[in-house]
XYZ file of C-alpha atoms in Angstrom:
355
model
C -29.566 -28.647 105.482
C -29.347 -24.990 106.408
C -31.687 -23.305 108.785
C -34.394 -21.254 107.114
C -32.795 -17.908 108.095
C -29.379 -18.945 106.791
C -30.959 -20.279 103.560
C -32.697 -16.955 102.919
C -29.446 -15.063 103.503
C -27.588 -17.327 101.077
C -30.289 -16.867 98.412
C -30.168 -13.067 98.820
C -26.383 -13.053 98.409
C -26.659 -15.181 95.274
C -29.251 -12.786 93.779
C -27.057 -9.783 94.606
C -24.059 -11.387 92.935
C -26.102 -12.241 89.823
C -27.443 -8.681 89.608
C -23.934 -7.262 89.923
C -22.715 -9.568 87.166
C -25.583 -8.457 84.889
C -24.850 -4.791 85.655
C -21.170 -5.147 84.813
C -21.833 -7.052 81.593
C -21.742 -4.563 78.626
C -25.042 -4.267 76.758
C -25.014 -5.621 73.257
C -25.975 -2.970 70.653
C -29.126 -3.815 68.693
C -28.528 -5.188 65.268
C -29.275 -2.609 62.586
C -30.690 -3.948 59.366
C -28.805 -2.441 56.484
C -30.872 -0.852 53.713
C -30.289 -1.841 50.129
C -30.353 1.872 49.168
C -27.619 4.173 50.512
C -28.902 6.773 52.954
C -27.886 9.748 50.791
C -30.103 8.459 47.959
C -33.233 7.720 49.988
C -34.632 11.271 50.129
C -34.100 12.005 46.397
C -35.708 8.707 45.419
C -38.740 9.385 47.628
C -39.168 12.843 46.056
C -38.537 11.649 42.513
C -42.150 10.639 41.652
C -43.542 13.990 42.793
C -40.811 15.931 40.996
C -41.348 13.973 37.782
C -45.102 14.592 37.933
C -44.475 18.271 38.675
C -42.179 18.762 35.695
C -44.500 16.882 33.332
C -47.917 18.169 34.369
C -46.909 21.741 35.320
C -43.768 22.915 33.572
C -44.196 20.508 30.665
C -47.708 21.756 29.976
C -46.589 25.372 30.368
C -43.894 24.761 27.763
C -46.446 23.103 25.477
C -48.782 26.081 25.873
C -45.966 28.461 24.955
C -45.263 26.385 21.837
C -48.936 26.356 20.800
C -49.125 30.124 21.319
C -46.436 30.560 18.663
C -47.791 27.915 16.277
C -50.255 27.845 13.378
C -52.850 25.807 15.284
C -55.880 27.996 14.587
C -58.540 25.410 13.741
C -59.695 21.934 14.709
C -56.855 20.518 12.612
C -53.682 20.417 14.662
C -50.765 22.325 13.196
C -47.828 22.741 15.577
C -45.511 24.350 13.038
C -44.092 27.627 14.327
C -45.398 30.852 12.886
C -43.069 33.491 11.542
C -42.438 35.812 13.228
C -42.837 33.992 16.542
C -44.630 36.904 18.211
C -47.277 37.180 15.469
C -50.010 35.571 17.590
C -49.254 37.845 20.539
C -49.269 40.898 18.285
C -52.660 39.934 16.922
C -53.891 39.211 20.448
C -52.998 42.653 21.780
C -54.411 44.309 18.669
C -57.785 42.638 19.255
C -60.304 45.150 20.707
C -61.922 42.449 22.827
C -58.671 41.463 24.537
C -57.866 45.120 25.180
C -61.272 45.367 26.834
C -60.497 42.241 28.856
C -57.283 43.757 30.197
C -59.125 46.975 31.068
C -61.822 45.030 32.898
C -59.227 43.018 34.792
C -57.418 46.146 35.955
C -60.661 47.853 37.000
C -61.922 44.757 38.799
C -58.591 44.202 40.566
C -58.250 47.792 41.813
C -61.834 48.112 43.045
C -61.909 44.597 44.485
C -58.638 44.999 46.420
C -59.512 48.438 47.746
C -62.991 47.559 49.008
C -62.114 44.072 50.283
C -59.132 45.252 52.333
C -61.096 48.164 53.849
C -64.153 46.014 54.648
C -62.062 43.120 55.966
C -59.983 45.365 58.200
C -63.094 47.168 59.429
C -64.825 43.907 60.330
C -61.692 42.672 62.104
C -61.457 45.852 64.176
C -65.131 45.545 65.135
C -64.691 41.912 66.171
C -61.521 42.831 68.052
C -63.767 44.494 70.614
C -65.339 42.415 73.371
C -69.129 42.219 73.162
C -71.890 39.635 73.298
C -72.435 37.707 70.070
C -68.905 38.197 68.773
C -68.371 34.486 67.871
C -71.697 34.389 66.022
C -70.835 37.443 63.939
C -67.422 36.017 63.148
C -69.081 32.867 61.810
C -71.604 34.890 59.794
C -68.897 37.025 58.191
C -66.801 33.951 57.351
C -69.664 31.909 55.902
C -69.571 33.393 52.331
C -65.932 32.367 52.001
C -67.000 28.709 52.307
C -69.124 28.981 49.159
C -67.884 28.389 45.645
C -67.723 31.222 43.131
C -70.353 29.474 41.017
C -72.888 29.510 43.869
C -72.065 33.136 44.632
C -72.377 34.099 40.970
C -75.784 32.472 40.540
C -77.151 34.040 43.746
C -75.940 37.543 42.917
C -77.150 37.226 39.323
C -80.658 36.855 40.738
C -80.105 39.796 43.067
C -78.928 42.096 40.279
C -81.630 41.078 37.838
C -83.072 44.442 36.668
C -86.643 43.122 36.673
C -86.921 40.887 39.725
C -83.894 41.611 41.872
C -82.854 44.553 43.969
C -84.765 46.992 41.749
C -88.012 45.335 42.851
C -86.980 45.866 46.475
C -86.321 49.543 45.753
C -89.861 49.896 44.379
C -91.388 48.069 47.353
C -89.583 50.315 49.828
C -91.036 53.385 48.128
C -87.662 54.908 47.285
C -88.766 55.821 43.768
C -91.903 57.456 45.196
C -89.774 59.666 47.439
C -87.523 60.549 44.513
C -90.640 61.542 42.542
C -91.602 64.037 45.259
C -88.321 65.881 44.595
C -88.808 65.809 40.835
C -86.231 63.066 40.304
C -86.710 60.109 38.008
C -87.057 56.531 39.247
C -83.899 54.697 40.284
C -83.739 51.628 38.031
C -80.084 50.650 37.425
C -79.431 48.142 34.666
C -76.690 46.492 36.755
C -75.178 43.564 34.802
C -76.927 44.574 31.569
C -75.467 48.086 31.471
C -72.976 48.439 28.567
C -71.861 51.981 29.503
C -68.285 52.848 30.437
C -67.764 55.718 32.865
C -64.928 57.984 31.753
C -62.275 57.566 29.072
C -58.639 58.186 29.945
C -57.565 58.175 26.310
C -58.374 61.882 26.142
C -56.156 62.698 29.147
C -53.315 60.246 28.464
C -51.940 60.461 24.918
C -50.035 57.160 25.169
C -53.412 55.387 25.447
C -54.798 56.973 22.292
C -53.879 53.958 20.180
C -56.208 51.638 22.087
C -59.421 50.528 20.416
C -61.488 50.387 23.623
C -62.549 52.963 26.180
C -60.222 53.221 29.173
C -62.727 53.755 31.961
C -64.892 51.946 34.491
C -67.504 49.615 32.961
C -70.632 50.035 35.072
C -71.578 46.375 34.635
C -68.400 45.407 36.489
C -69.534 47.102 39.716
C -72.061 44.348 40.641
C -69.330 41.756 40.037
C -67.032 43.631 42.417
C -69.798 43.723 45.044
C -70.292 39.951 44.780
C -66.544 39.268 45.021
C -66.169 41.581 48.017
C -69.104 39.869 49.737
C -67.425 36.476 49.367
C -63.798 37.315 50.156
C -64.067 40.095 52.748
C -64.476 37.334 55.362
C -61.104 35.917 54.332
C -59.487 39.340 54.726
C -61.211 39.703 58.106
C -59.800 36.355 59.285
C -56.289 37.364 58.221
C -56.522 40.651 60.101
C -58.006 38.967 63.169
C -55.015 36.616 63.216
C -52.705 39.626 62.955
C -54.520 41.452 65.745
C -54.117 38.384 67.941
C -50.320 38.653 67.694
C -50.220 42.243 68.983
C -49.368 42.307 72.682
C -51.698 43.965 75.170
C -48.675 45.926 76.385
C -48.796 47.920 73.140
C -52.440 48.816 73.717
C -51.799 49.719 77.350
C -48.837 51.895 76.398
C -50.949 53.751 73.839
C -53.723 54.237 76.406
C -51.227 55.595 78.954
C -50.041 58.104 76.353
C -53.597 59.403 76.117
C -54.476 57.899 72.733
C -58.142 57.315 72.050
C -59.372 54.034 70.567
C -59.427 55.534 67.071
C -55.941 56.996 67.455
C -54.610 53.711 68.831
C -55.831 51.755 65.810
C -54.895 54.402 63.238
C -51.427 55.273 64.528
C -50.285 52.115 66.320
C -52.161 48.931 65.470
C -52.876 49.372 61.746
C -49.194 50.152 60.937
C -48.238 46.958 62.792
C -50.572 45.033 60.474
C -48.565 45.973 57.375
C -47.217 42.416 56.814
C -50.767 41.063 57.000
C -51.935 43.687 54.508
C -49.190 42.711 52.070
C -50.153 39.041 52.329
C -53.841 39.831 51.813
C -53.085 41.997 48.784
C -50.893 39.332 47.188
C -53.437 36.544 47.677
C -56.415 38.620 46.536
C -54.500 39.964 43.524
C -53.757 36.408 42.491
C -57.479 35.612 42.759
C -58.597 38.676 40.828
C -56.145 38.310 37.937
C -57.332 34.792 37.121
C -61.007 35.292 37.963
C -63.310 33.229 35.774
C -66.084 31.238 37.461
C -67.710 34.119 39.356
C -68.048 36.307 36.262
C -68.967 33.358 34.047
C -71.855 32.484 36.388
C -73.021 36.075 36.880
C -72.915 37.671 33.451
C -70.510 35.924 31.112
C -68.782 38.361 28.793
C -71.565 40.885 29.389
C -73.064 43.465 27.012
C -70.356 44.814 24.731
C -67.806 42.693 26.648
C -68.401 44.948 29.662
C -67.628 42.106 32.096
C -65.355 40.026 29.895
C -62.020 38.917 31.368
C -59.031 36.973 29.971
C -60.269 33.740 31.580
C -63.508 33.838 29.604
C -61.571 34.849 26.481
C -59.326 31.779 26.854
C -62.318 29.493 27.362
C -64.233 30.759 24.328
C -61.261 30.942 21.982
C -60.032 27.469 22.925
C -63.187 25.405 23.336
C -65.719 27.269 21.187
C -63.845 29.032 18.405
C -61.049 26.380 18.323
C -58.481 29.163 17.995
C -55.942 27.278 20.049
C -53.122 29.681 19.251
C -55.019 32.709 20.569
C -56.300 30.791 23.600
C -52.790 29.617 24.467
C -51.332 33.109 24.002
C -53.978 34.609 26.307
C -53.193 31.879 28.864
C -49.522 32.816 28.830
C -50.424 36.483 29.286
C -52.482 35.527 32.354
C -49.571 33.451 33.668
C -47.176 36.379 33.254
C -49.566 38.742 35.062
C -49.897 36.369 38.011
C -46.149 35.655 38.079
C -45.436 39.392 38.061
C -47.238 39.577 41.407
C -46.351 36.231 43.000
C -42.676 35.780 42.109
C -41.344 38.979 43.798
C -43.367 38.143 46.913
C -41.974 34.588 47.061
C -38.432 35.808 46.392
C -38.717 38.327 49.204
C -40.122 35.707 51.592
C -37.319 33.255 50.814
C -34.729 35.998 51.244
C -36.103 36.879 54.687
C -36.005 33.231 55.743
């Protein structure tokens, strides 16, 4: 028997030797379970279901729509035989006065909507870029309309622009018409969504438009629709510009202030030019929305008096599901697709090129 001190020393030496042996023993690599599918095929197989669904339900249906637009399917009885010539449906579509009016309304709505929304959104963003009490509350209030659907917005603004019980009633209650009467002016009672008039006609100034069968001007009934759309989407534009303003360094603002620039000069000459990429993105997104607009106008006024608020989306809906003119509805759908692609595709190509 060893003394207790010697026994402890012997045990410590044994533990040290065992630890050294473990340290010098090479670690065994973990066993890797081999997959039945080669690694180079795993990613394509995982993406295959989504790609198959994409080609069937997107590009397949687009191809089917193109085929129908060139077919003889113009009633409830399906007839997918191709029409001769193939562009006959498109020729008839563009010769239709209503579709010419739809294209005019789309252009007018897009121009007015983009112009006012970008100006209002940028203005709100600049106001909220200042530091004052209640700024978060105002930001929430301005963003709230964007959370609503176009159907809700359309119904609400249809009530507001009702000539009998809407904003005209408020004008009477405020005594505005009484004041106008003092100056010998008539009462201010706009017809809003029920006004069939078209302001101006460019066919007289532009000879190449003389062949059109509709007035080339601004339909007054479209102005309330623009107001409703601006009210809903100006908050989105504001949020985009606020995000852009957040990326501008304070050094830029301080440098402009040291150069003697006022607040207005700083925003006009320095900050707003730096927001050009944001402006391009806002214009692209809002143009895409305006070219395929349907639900807002459908809820507010439908096609309107004399098709004053009609757009290609409503034309497609009525020709396809009411008149069962599937060829015309499909052709109008392809025209809408081409208009949207004309805006989106160059933007995406430029973005991919920059990346």
